[in-house]
Amino acid sequence: EDQVTQSPEALRLQEGESSSLNCSYTVSGLRGLFWYRQDPGKGPEFLFTLYSAGEEKEKERLKATLTKKESFLHITAPKPEDSATYLCAVQATGGSYIPTFGRGTSLIVHP
Amino acid sequence: KAGVTQTPRYLIKTRGQQVTLSCSPISGHRSVSWYQQTPGQGLQFLFEYFSETQRNKGNFPGRFSGRQFSNSRSEMNVSTLELGDSALYLCASRSGDNNEKLFFGSGTQLSVL
């Protein structure tokens, strides 16, 4: 069974204080790993897809990296508007295309 | 291009009642998935419809059902509501098998009293 564990559950940062969110996964074969951002009262919004170990993707202050067992979402010099819940999901090879989601990391950035 | 639209936005029901939620996917998207989101369990997959056929199903009891119409709009029904069914129900669409990216609606917040 595919499993996704995200840590920490919650993270409080000061504006400008860089940090990383972790997503550990167990899957028979990885087809893709996804990062989503979810604001309160809204549905998740797609950020990145990573396909193979060593791959990196960047968007503004966010950078996602992937190894064979985990993914990191690095947040550089965060701003209050980066406050949100960040969700990680994995999609396995073969079978359905249904991703398995982690429970997310709630990030609060204080000004 | 309009995003995924879910109605209603909020719903309050009592135990034993039934409820129907609606989802209109992005134009051209044929796959619609439904998820239940709670603070304790996170995002749990309910089912996926593709071209009016249920293609995948999660581990939820038979009280949870759905359907998809020819215009790709989808409905989800929960019968005999229980207190534990209180959750945010999210609908997501994607264009096809080779496009894994999901586009989510804002959800329907269901409260069961």
Coordinates of N, CA and C in Angstrom, one line a residue:
Chain A
E1 N 0.8 -1.2 0.0 CA 0.0 0.0 0.0 C 0.9 1.2 0.0
D2 N 0.5 2.2 -0.8 CA 1.3 3.4 -0.9 C 1.1 4.3 0.3
Q3 N 2.2 4.8 0.8 CA 2.1 5.7 2.0 C 2.9 7.0 1.8
V4 N 2.3 8.0 2.4 CA 2.9 9.4 2.3 C 2.9 10.0 3.7
T5 N 4.0 10.4 4.2 CA 4.1 11.0 5.5 C 4.8 12.3 5.4
Q6 N 4.1 13.4 5.9 CA 4.7 14.7 5.8 C 5.0 15.2 7.2
S7 N 6.2 15.9 7.2 CA 6.6 16.5 8.5 C 7.3 17.9 8.2
P8 N 7.2 18.8 9.2 CA 6.4 18.7 10.4 C 4.9 18.9 10.1
E9 N 4.0 18.6 11.1 CA 2.6 18.9 10.8 C 2.3 20.3 10.7
A10 N 3.0 21.1 11.5 CA 2.8 22.6 11.5 C 4.2 23.2 11.6
L11 N 4.3 24.4 11.0 CA 5.6 25.1 11.0 C 5.3 26.6 11.1
R12 N 5.9 27.3 12.0 CA 5.8 28.7 12.1 C 7.2 29.4 11.8
L13 N 7.2 30.3 10.9 CA 8.4 31.0 10.5 C 8.2 32.5 10.6
Q14 N 9.3 33.2 10.8 CA 9.4 34.6 10.7 C 9.6 34.9 9.2
E15 N 9.1 36.0 8.7 CA 9.3 36.5 7.4 C 10.8 36.5 7.1
G16 N 11.2 35.9 6.0 CA 12.6 35.8 5.7 C 13.4 34.6 6.2
E17 N 12.8 33.9 7.1 CA 13.4 32.7 7.7 C 13.2 31.5 6.8
S18 N 14.2 31.0 6.1 CA 14.1 29.9 5.2 C 14.0 28.6 5.9
S19 N 13.3 27.6 5.3 CA 13.1 26.3 5.9 C 12.7 25.3 4.9
S20 N 12.5 24.0 5.3 CA 12.2 23.0 4.4 C 11.0 22.1 5.0
L21 N 10.2 21.7 4.1 CA 9.1 20.7 4.5 C 9.5 19.4 3.9
N22 N 9.2 18.3 4.6 CA 9.6 17.0 4.2 C 8.4 16.1 3.8
C23 N 8.6 15.3 2.8 CA 7.5 14.3 2.4 C 8.2 13.0 2.2
S24 N 8.0 12.0 3.1 CA 8.6 10.7 2.9 C 7.5 9.8 2.3
Y25 N 7.9 8.9 1.4 CA 6.9 8.1 0.7 C 7.4 6.6 0.6
T26 N 6.4 5.8 0.5 CA 6.6 4.4 0.2 C 5.7 4.0 -0.9
V27 N 6.3 3.5 -2.0 CA 5.4 3.2 -3.2 C 6.2 2.1 -3.9
S28 N 5.4 1.2 -4.6 CA 6.1 0.1 -5.3 C 6.9 0.6 -6.4
G29 N 6.4 1.6 -7.1 CA 7.2 2.2 -8.2 C 6.6 3.6 -8.4
L30 N 7.5 4.6 -8.4 CA 7.0 6.0 -8.5 C 6.8 6.4 -9.9
R31 N 5.6 6.9 -10.2 CA 5.3 7.4 -11.5 C 5.4 9.0 -11.4
G32 N 5.0 9.5 -10.2 CA 5.2 11.0 -10.1 C 4.9 11.4 -8.6
L33 N 5.6 12.4 -8.2 CA 5.3 13.0 -6.9 C 4.9 14.4 -7.1
F34 N 3.8 14.8 -6.4 CA 3.2 16.1 -6.6 C 3.2 16.9 -5.3
W35 N 3.3 18.2 -5.5 CA 3.2 19.2 -4.4 C 2.0 20.1 -4.7
Y36 N 1.1 20.3 -3.7 CA 0.0 21.2 -3.9 C 0.0 22.2 -2.7
R37 N -0.6 23.3 -3.0 CA -0.8 24.3 -1.9 C -2.3 24.5 -1.7
Q38 N -2.7 24.5 -0.4 CA -4.1 24.7 -0.1 C -4.3 25.9 0.9
D39 N -5.0 26.9 0.4 CA -5.3 28.0 1.3 C -6.6 27.7 2.0
P40 N -6.8 28.4 3.2 CA -8.1 28.1 4.0 C -9.3 28.3 3.1
G41 N -10.3 27.4 3.2 CA -11.5 27.6 2.5 C -11.4 27.3 1.0
K42 N -10.3 26.8 0.5 CA -10.1 26.6 -0.9 C -9.6 25.2 -1.2
G43 N -9.7 24.7 -2.4 CA -9.2 23.4 -2.8 C -7.7 23.5 -3.0
P44 N -7.0 22.4 -3.0 CA -5.6 22.4 -3.3 C -5.3 22.9 -4.7
E45 N -4.1 23.6 -4.8 CA -3.7 24.2 -6.1 C -2.4 23.6 -6.5
F46 N -2.2 23.1 -7.7 CA -1.0 22.4 -8.1 C 0.2 23.3 -8.1
L47 N 1.3 22.7 -7.6 CA 2.6 23.5 -7.6 C 3.6 22.8 -8.6
F48 N 4.0 21.5 -8.3 CA 5.0 20.8 -9.0 C 4.7 19.4 -9.2
T49 N 5.3 18.8 -10.2 CA 5.4 17.3 -10.4 C 6.9 17.0 -10.5
L50 N 7.3 16.0 -9.8 CA 8.7 15.4 -9.9 C 8.6 14.0 -10.3
Y51 N 9.4 13.5 -11.2 CA 9.3 12.2 -11.7 C 10.5 11.2 -11.3
S52 N 11.7 11.8 -11.1 CA 12.8 10.9 -10.9 C 13.7 11.5 -9.9
A53 N 14.5 10.6 -9.1 CA 15.4 11.1 -8.1 C 16.4 12.0 -8.7
G54 N 16.7 13.1 -8.0 CA 17.6 14.1 -8.5 C 17.0 15.3 -9.2
E55 N 15.7 15.1 -9.5 CA 15.0 16.2 -10.2 C 14.7 17.3 -9.3
E56 N 14.7 18.5 -9.8 CA 14.4 19.7 -9.0 C 13.5 20.6 -9.8
K57 N 12.6 21.4 -9.1 CA 11.8 22.3 -9.8 C 11.6 23.5 -8.9
E58 N 11.5 24.7 -9.5 CA 11.5 26.0 -8.8 C 10.3 26.8 -9.3
K59 N 9.8 27.6 -8.3 CA 8.7 28.5 -8.6 C 8.8 29.6 -7.6
E60 N 9.2 30.8 -7.9 CA 9.4 31.9 -7.0 C 10.2 31.5 -5.8
R61 N 9.7 31.5 -4.6 CA 10.5 31.2 -3.4 C 10.5 29.7 -3.1
L62 N 9.8 28.9 -3.9 CA 9.7 27.5 -3.6 C 10.6 26.7 -4.5
K63 N 11.2 25.6 -4.0 CA 12.0 24.7 -4.7 C 11.7 23.3 -4.2
A64 N 11.3 22.4 -5.1 CA 11.1 21.0 -4.7 C 12.2 20.1 -5.3
T65 N 12.6 19.2 -4.4 CA 13.6 18.2 -4.8 C 13.1 16.8 -4.5
L66 N 13.7 15.8 -5.1 CA 13.2 14.4 -5.0 C 14.4 13.5 -4.9
T67 N 14.3 12.5 -3.9 CA 15.2 11.4 -3.8 C 14.4 10.1 -3.9
K68 N 15.0 9.0 -3.7 CA 14.3 7.7 -3.9 C 13.3 7.5 -2.7
K69 N 13.4 8.2 -1.6 CA 12.6 7.9 -0.5 C 11.8 9.1 0.0
E70 N 12.2 10.3 -0.4 CA 11.6 11.5 0.1 C 11.7 12.7 -0.9
S71 N 10.9 13.7 -0.6 CA 10.9 15.0 -1.3 C 10.9 16.1 -0.3
F72 N 11.6 17.2 -0.7 CA 11.7 18.4 0.2 C 11.1 19.5 -0.6
L73 N 10.4 20.4 0.1 CA 9.9 21.6 -0.4 C 10.6 22.7 0.4
H74 N 11.6 23.3 -0.3 CA 12.4 24.4 0.3 C 11.7 25.7 0.1
I75 N 11.6 26.5 1.2 CA 11.0 27.8 1.1 C 12.1 28.8 1.4
T76 N 12.5 29.6 0.5 CA 13.6 30.6 0.7 C 13.0 32.0 1.0
A77 N 13.4 32.6 2.1 CA 13.0 34.0 2.4 C 11.4 34.1 2.3
P78 N 10.7 33.3 3.1 CA 9.2 33.3 2.9 C 8.6 34.6 3.3
K79 N 7.4 34.8 2.7 CA 6.6 36.0 3.0 C 5.3 35.6 3.6
P80 N 4.6 36.5 4.3 CA 3.3 36.1 4.9 C 2.3 35.4 3.9
E81 N 2.4 35.8 2.6 CA 1.5 35.3 1.7 C 1.8 33.8 1.3
D82 N 2.9 33.3 1.8 CA 3.3 31.9 1.6 C 2.6 31.0 2.6
S83 N 1.9 31.6 3.6 CA 1.2 30.9 4.6 C 0.1 30.0 3.9
A84 N 0.1 28.7 4.2 CA -0.9 27.8 3.6 C -0.6 26.4 4.1
T85 N -1.4 25.5 3.7 CA -1.1 24.1 3.9 C -0.5 23.5 2.7
Y86 N 0.6 22.8 2.8 CA 1.3 22.2 1.6 C 1.1 20.7 1.7
L87 N 0.6 20.2 0.6 CA 0.2 18.8 0.5 C 1.2 18.1 -0.5
C88 N 1.6 16.9 -0.2 CA 2.4 16.1 -1.0 C 1.6 14.8 -1.4
A89 N 1.7 14.4 -2.6 CA 1.0 13.2 -3.1 C 1.9 12.4 -4.0
V90 N 1.7 11.0 -4.0 CA 2.5 10.2 -4.9 C 1.5 9.4 -5.8
Q91 N 2.0 9.1 -7.0 CA 1.2 8.3 -8.0 C 2.1 7.2 -8.3
A92 N 1.6 5.9 -8.2 CA 2.4 4.7 -8.4 C 2.3 4.3 -9.9
T93 N 3.3 3.6 -10.3 CA 3.3 3.0 -11.7 C 2.3 1.9 -11.7
G94 N 1.7 1.6 -12.9 CA 0.7 0.6 -13.1 C -0.6 0.9 -12.4
G95 N -1.6 0.2 -12.7 CA -2.9 0.3 -12.0 C -3.5 1.7 -12.3
S96 N -4.2 2.2 -11.3 CA -5.0 3.5 -11.5 C -4.0 4.6 -11.4
Y97 N -4.5 5.8 -11.8 CA -3.8 7.0 -11.8 C -4.1 7.8 -10.6
I98 N -4.7 7.2 -9.5 CA -5.1 7.9 -8.4 C -4.0 8.2 -7.4
P99 N -3.7 9.5 -7.1 CA -2.6 9.8 -6.2 C -3.0 9.6 -4.7
T100 N -2.0 9.2 -3.9 CA -2.2 9.1 -2.5 C -1.6 10.3 -1.8
F101 N -2.4 11.0 -1.0 CA -2.0 12.3 -0.4 C -1.5 12.1 1.0
G102 N -0.5 12.9 1.4 CA -0.1 13.0 2.8 C -1.1 14.0 3.5
R103 N -0.9 14.1 4.8 CA -1.9 15.0 5.6 C -1.5 16.4 5.6
G104 N -0.4 16.7 5.0 CA 0.0 18.1 4.8 C 0.8 18.8 5.9
T105 N 1.5 19.9 5.6 CA 2.2 20.7 6.6 C 1.5 22.1 6.6
S106 N 1.1 22.5 7.7 CA 0.5 23.8 7.8 C 1.6 24.9 8.1
L107 N 1.8 25.8 7.2 CA 2.8 26.8 7.3 C 2.3 28.1 7.6
I108 N 2.8 28.8 8.7 CA 2.4 30.2 9.0 C 3.7 31.0 9.0
V109 N 3.6 32.1 8.2 CA 4.8 33.0 8.1 C 4.4 34.3 8.8
H110 N 5.0 34.7 9.8 CA 4.7 35.9 10.6 C 5.5 37.1 10.0
P111 N 4.8 38.2 9.9 CA 5.6 39.4 9.3 C 6.6 40.0 10.4
Chain B
K1 N -10.8 30.6 -18.9 CA -11.4 29.3 -18.8 C -11.9 29.2 -17.3
A2 N -13.1 28.8 -17.1 CA -13.7 28.7 -15.8 C -13.0 27.5 -15.1
G3 N -12.9 27.6 -13.8 CA -12.3 26.5 -13.0 C -13.4 25.5 -12.6
V4 N -13.0 24.6 -11.7 CA -13.9 23.6 -11.2 C -14.9 24.2 -10.3
T5 N -16.2 24.0 -10.5 CA -17.2 24.6 -9.7 C -18.0 23.6 -8.9
Q6 N -18.1 23.8 -7.6 CA -18.8 22.9 -6.7 C -19.9 23.7 -6.0
T7 N -21.1 23.0 -6.0 CA -22.2 23.6 -5.3 C -22.9 22.5 -4.4
P8 N -23.5 22.9 -3.3 CA -23.4 24.2 -2.7 C -22.0 24.3 -2.0
R9 N -21.8 25.5 -1.5 CA -20.5 25.8 -0.8 C -20.6 25.2 0.7
Y10 N -21.7 25.4 1.3 CA -21.9 24.9 2.7 C -23.2 24.2 2.8
L11 N -23.3 23.2 3.7 CA -24.5 22.4 3.8 C -24.5 21.9 5.3
I12 N -25.7 22.0 5.9 CA -25.9 21.5 7.2 C -27.1 20.5 7.1
K13 N -26.8 19.3 7.6 CA -27.8 18.2 7.6 C -27.8 17.6 9.0
T14 N -28.9 16.8 9.2 CA -28.9 16.0 10.4 C -28.7 14.5 10.1
R15 N -28.4 13.8 11.1 CA -28.1 12.3 11.0 C -29.3 11.6 10.3
G16 N -29.0 10.7 9.5 CA -30.1 10.0 8.8 C -30.6 10.5 7.5
Q17 N -30.3 11.8 7.3 CA -30.7 12.4 6.0 C -29.7 12.0 4.9
Q18 N -30.1 12.4 3.7 CA -29.2 12.2 2.6 C -28.8 13.5 1.9
V19 N -27.8 13.5 1.2 CA -27.3 14.8 0.6 C -26.7 14.5 -0.8
T20 N -26.9 15.5 -1.7 CA -26.3 15.4 -3.1 C -25.5 16.6 -3.3
L21 N -24.2 16.4 -3.7 CA -23.3 17.5 -4.0 C -23.0 17.5 -5.5
S22 N -22.8 18.7 -6.0 CA -22.6 18.8 -7.5 C -21.2 19.4 -7.8
C23 N -20.7 18.9 -9.0 CA -19.4 19.4 -9.5 C -19.4 19.6 -11.0
S24 N -19.0 20.7 -11.4 CA -18.8 21.0 -12.9 C -17.3 21.1 -13.1
P25 N -16.8 20.2 -13.9 CA -15.3 20.2 -14.2 C -15.0 21.3 -15.2
I26 N -13.7 21.5 -15.4 CA -13.2 22.4 -16.4 C -13.6 21.9 -17.7
S27 N -14.0 22.8 -18.6 CA -14.5 22.5 -19.9 C -13.4 21.6 -20.6
G28 N -13.9 20.5 -21.2 CA -13.0 19.6 -21.9 C -12.4 18.5 -21.0
H29 N -12.5 18.6 -19.7 CA -12.0 17.6 -18.8 C -13.0 16.5 -18.7
R30 N -12.6 15.2 -18.9 CA -13.5 14.1 -18.8 C -13.4 13.3 -17.5
S31 N -12.4 13.5 -16.8 CA -12.2 12.8 -15.5 C -12.6 13.7 -14.3
V32 N -13.4 13.1 -13.5 CA -13.8 13.8 -12.3 C -13.6 12.9 -11.1
S33 N -12.9 13.4 -10.1 CA -12.6 12.6 -8.8 C -13.2 13.3 -7.7
W34 N -13.6 12.6 -6.7 CA -14.1 13.1 -5.4 C -13.2 12.7 -4.3
Y35 N -13.0 13.6 -3.4 CA -12.2 13.4 -2.2 C -12.9 13.9 -0.9
Q36 N -12.7 13.2 0.2 CA -13.2 13.7 1.5 C -12.0 14.2 2.3
Q37 N -12.1 15.4 2.8 CA -10.9 16.0 3.6 C -11.4 16.3 5.0
T38 N -10.7 15.7 6.0 CA -10.9 15.9 7.4 C -9.6 16.2 8.1
P39 N -9.6 17.0 9.2 CA -8.4 17.3 9.9 C -7.6 16.0 10.3
G40 N -8.4 15.0 10.7 CA -7.7 13.8 11.2 C -7.2 12.8 10.1
Q41 N -7.8 12.7 9.0 CA -7.5 11.8 8.0 C -6.9 12.4 6.7
G42 N -6.9 13.7 6.6 CA -6.4 14.3 5.4 C -7.3 14.1 4.2
L43 N -6.7 14.0 3.0 CA -7.5 13.8 1.8 C -7.6 12.3 1.5
Q44 N -8.9 11.9 1.5 CA -9.2 10.5 1.2 C -10.0 10.4 -0.1
F45 N -9.5 9.5 -1.0 CA -10.1 9.3 -2.3 C -11.4 8.5 -2.2
L46 N -12.5 9.1 -2.8 CA -13.8 8.4 -2.8 C -14.0 7.6 -4.1
F47 N -14.0 8.3 -5.2 CA -14.2 7.6 -6.5 C -13.8 8.6 -7.6
E48 N -13.6 7.9 -8.8 CA -13.3 8.7 -10.0 C -14.3 8.2 -11.1
Y49 N -14.7 9.2 -11.9 CA -15.6 8.9 -13.0 C -14.9 9.4 -14.3
F50 N -15.0 8.7 -15.4 CA -14.4 9.0 -16.6 C -15.4 8.6 -17.7
S51 N -15.8 9.6 -18.5 CA -16.8 9.3 -19.6 C -18.0 8.6 -19.0
E52 N -18.6 9.0 -18.0 CA -19.8 8.5 -17.4 C -19.7 7.2 -16.7
T53 N -18.5 6.7 -16.6 CA -18.2 5.3 -15.9 C -17.4 5.5 -14.7
Q54 N -17.7 4.8 -13.7 CA -16.9 4.8 -12.5 C -15.6 4.0 -12.8
R55 N -14.5 4.6 -12.7 CA -13.3 3.9 -13.1 C -12.5 3.4 -11.9
N56 N -12.5 4.2 -10.8 CA -11.8 3.8 -9.6 C -12.7 4.1 -8.4
K57 N -12.5 3.3 -7.3 CA -13.3 3.5 -6.1 C -12.4 3.4 -4.9
G58 N -12.6 4.3 -3.9 CA -11.8 4.2 -2.7 C -12.5 3.3 -1.7
N59 N -12.0 3.3 -0.4 CA -12.5 2.4 0.6 C -13.6 3.1 1.5
F60 N -14.7 3.4 0.9 CA -15.8 4.1 1.6 C -17.0 3.1 1.5
P61 N -17.9 3.2 2.5 CA -19.1 2.4 2.4 C -20.0 2.7 1.3
G62 N -20.9 1.8 1.0 CA -21.8 2.0 -0.1 C -22.8 3.1 0.0
R63 N -22.8 3.8 1.2 CA -23.7 5.0 1.4 C -23.2 6.1 0.5
F64 N -21.9 6.0 0.1 CA -21.3 7.0 -0.7 C -21.4 6.6 -2.2
S65 N -22.1 7.3 -3.0 CA -22.2 7.0 -4.4 C -22.1 8.2 -5.3
G66 N -21.9 8.0 -6.6 CA -21.8 9.1 -7.5 C -22.2 8.8 -8.9
R67 N -22.2 9.8 -9.7 CA -22.5 9.5 -11.1 C -21.9 10.7 -11.9
Q68 N -21.8 10.4 -13.2 CA -21.3 11.5 -14.1 C -22.2 11.5 -15.3
F69 N -22.5 12.7 -15.7 CA -23.4 12.9 -16.9 C -22.6 13.1 -18.2
S70 N -23.4 13.1 -19.3 CA -22.7 13.2 -20.6 C -21.9 14.5 -20.8
N71 N -22.3 15.5 -20.0 CA -21.5 16.8 -20.2 C -20.4 16.8 -19.2
S72 N -20.0 15.7 -18.6 CA -19.0 15.5 -17.6 C -19.3 16.0 -16.2
R73 N -20.4 16.7 -16.0 CA -20.7 17.2 -14.7 C -21.0 15.9 -13.8
S74 N -20.7 16.1 -12.5 CA -20.8 14.9 -11.7 C -21.5 15.3 -10.4
E75 N -22.2 14.3 -9.8 CA -22.8 14.4 -8.6 C -22.4 13.3 -7.6
M76 N -22.3 13.7 -6.3 CA -22.0 12.7 -5.3 C -23.1 12.7 -4.3
N77 N -23.5 11.5 -3.9 CA -24.6 11.3 -3.0 C -24.2 10.6 -1.7
V78 N -24.6 11.0 -0.6 CA -24.4 10.3 0.7 C -25.7 10.0 1.3
S79 N -26.0 8.8 1.5 CA -27.3 8.5 2.2 C -27.1 8.2 3.6
T80 N -28.1 8.2 4.4 CA -28.1 7.9 5.8 C -26.9 8.5 6.5
L81 N -26.9 9.8 6.5 CA -25.7 10.6 7.0 C -25.4 10.2 8.5
E82 N -24.1 10.2 8.7 CA -23.6 10.0 10.1 C -22.8 11.2 10.5
L83 N -22.6 11.3 11.8 CA -21.8 12.5 12.3 C -20.4 12.5 11.7
G84 N -19.9 11.3 11.5 CA -18.5 11.2 11.0 C -18.4 11.6 9.5
D85 N -19.5 11.9 8.9 CA -19.4 12.3 7.5 C -19.2 13.8 7.4
S86 N -19.2 14.5 8.5 CA -18.8 15.9 8.4 C -17.4 16.1 7.9
A87 N -17.3 16.9 6.8 CA -16.0 17.0 6.2 C -16.1 18.0 5.0
L88 N -15.0 18.3 4.5 CA -14.9 19.1 3.2 C -14.9 18.1 2.1
Y89 N -15.8 18.2 1.2 CA -15.8 17.3 0.0 C -15.3 18.0 -1.2
L90 N -14.2 17.5 -1.7 CA -13.6 18.2 -2.9 C -13.7 17.4 -4.1
C91 N -14.0 18.1 -5.2 CA -14.0 17.5 -6.5 C -12.8 18.0 -7.3
A92 N -12.3 17.1 -8.1 CA -11.1 17.5 -8.9 C -11.3 17.0 -10.3
S93 N -10.8 17.7 -11.3 CA -10.9 17.2 -12.7 C -9.6 17.2 -13.3
R94 N -9.4 16.4 -14.4 CA -8.2 16.4 -15.2 C -8.6 16.0 -16.6
S95 N -7.7 16.4 -17.5 CA -8.2 16.2 -18.9 C -8.1 14.8 -19.4
G96 N -7.2 14.0 -18.9 CA -7.2 12.6 -19.3 C -6.1 11.8 -18.6
D97 N -5.9 10.6 -19.0 CA -5.0 9.7 -18.3 C -3.5 10.2 -18.3
N98 N -3.1 10.8 -19.3 CA -1.7 11.3 -19.4 C -1.4 12.6 -18.7
N99 N -2.5 13.2 -18.2 CA -2.3 14.5 -17.5 C -2.7 14.2 -16.0
E100 N -1.6 14.1 -15.2 CA -1.8 13.7 -13.8 C -2.3 14.8 -13.0
K101 N -2.0 16.1 -13.4 CA -2.3 17.2 -12.6 C -3.8 17.3 -12.3
L102 N -4.2 17.5 -11.1 CA -5.6 17.6 -10.7 C -5.9 19.1 -10.5
F103 N -7.1 19.5 -10.9 CA -7.6 20.8 -10.7 C -8.8 20.7 -9.7
F104 N -8.6 21.3 -8.6 CA -9.7 21.1 -7.5 C -10.6 22.3 -7.5
G105 N -11.9 22.0 -7.1 CA -12.8 23.0 -6.8 C -12.6 23.5 -5.3
S106 N -13.4 24.4 -4.9 CA -13.2 25.0 -3.5 C -13.9 24.1 -2.5
G107 N -14.7 23.1 -2.9 CA -15.3 22.2 -2.0 C -16.6 22.5 -1.5
T108 N -17.3 21.5 -0.9 CA -18.5 21.7 -0.2 C -18.3 21.3 1.3
Q109 N -18.5 22.2 2.2 CA -18.3 21.9 3.6 C -19.6 21.4 4.1
L110 N -19.6 20.1 4.5 CA -20.8 19.4 5.0 C -20.7 19.3 6.5
S111 N -21.7 19.7 7.2 CA -21.8 19.5 8.6 C -23.0 18.7 8.9
V112 N -22.8 17.6 9.7 CA -23.9 16.7 10.0 C -24.1 16.8 11.5
L113 N -25.3 17.2 11.9 CA -25.7 17.5 13.3 C -26.5 16.3 13.9

